Amino acid sequence: MKPSRRTAGSTVLLLACALGTAACDSDPAPAAPPASPSAPSSAPAGPRTTTTFTSDRPLSADALDRAAEQLRHRAELIGLADPKVTTADGTLTLSVAGPVDGDRIAALAHRPVLELRPVLAAGTFGAAPADRTSGDVPAQWQDRFTALDCGTDHPTAAPPGAAAAPTAPGTETVACSSTDPAGLRQKFLLGPAALQGSDIAGSTAELDPNGAGWQVHLRFTPAGGTAFADLTGRISVLQEPANQLAVLVDGAVLSHPYVSQAITGGQAVVSGSFDEEEARELAAQLATPALPADLRPGSTTTIGSTTTAAP
């Protein structure tokens, strides 16, 4: 699944037009347009990839129709050609033109958990002779912070023996960053989430005109923009590491930039290690409403080819 790939490299959050280096009230660079679905009369010839999704619970006809439209729209946003969704017997079947990787299809049903949290303490996992820690770790968090193992390919916020259930947004948590060029990972004690996915009014995948690569541009709701300005203003006057803002997707820290001033404008840009596919995928997941139920993809089959893949 792509969420793990997104943490594979260093990612930088360019907060609201790079901390004042550009006009924060200016319009974002135009997004590279997603591939539009073709009209039925001009549907692309050749193989089509098909996946059937089943719900974790019974859905009404209306909910099933909404789920079908959301799947189709997400497929369109990430650039899949000629997406069509049909429903039958409580299942949804997605068909797109051309061969498509099963992981990419399965990701359409995923709703990433986005959180922005203040950093309370940070440590370098794997540093010799022992982990280096900055900031104060409260006594009630010391054991969990110390036990946090960031040495796996897919670090988790749950230390050995702990449940992997998501942490409640209103409580502190511990989490790992991605690997840095030296092969080390940061681990963090983080404060309660100040912003979540519900604070996002829109998101688009864009190719930075200055050569920084693919980015995901976030536009906050009015309430989210106010909370973002308040948060950045509050932490900008604190000492390191408490002047860092952690951006988490599905419990993993994608970035933890330093903040030097309150940031207004209601926008942020996540940039760095995305390729086009990853940027479009995350933007599409954040830009569309949550599905009415969890959908489980079946095997992915490409008709007109010999490809069959399980997600």
PDB file of C-alpha atoms in Angstrom, residues 38-43:
ATOM      1  CA  SER A  38     -13.489   9.314 -21.465  1.00  0.00           C
ATOM      2  CA  ALA A  39     -17.041   9.410 -22.674  1.00  0.00           C
ATOM      3  CA  PRO A  40     -18.576   5.983 -23.143  1.00  0.00           C
ATOM      4  CA  SER A  41     -18.624   6.412 -26.899  1.00  0.00           C
ATOM      5  CA  SER A  42     -14.876   7.031 -26.960  1.00  0.00           C
ATOM      6  CA  ALA A  43     -13.710   4.682 -24.208  1.00  0.00           C
TER       7      ALA A  43
END
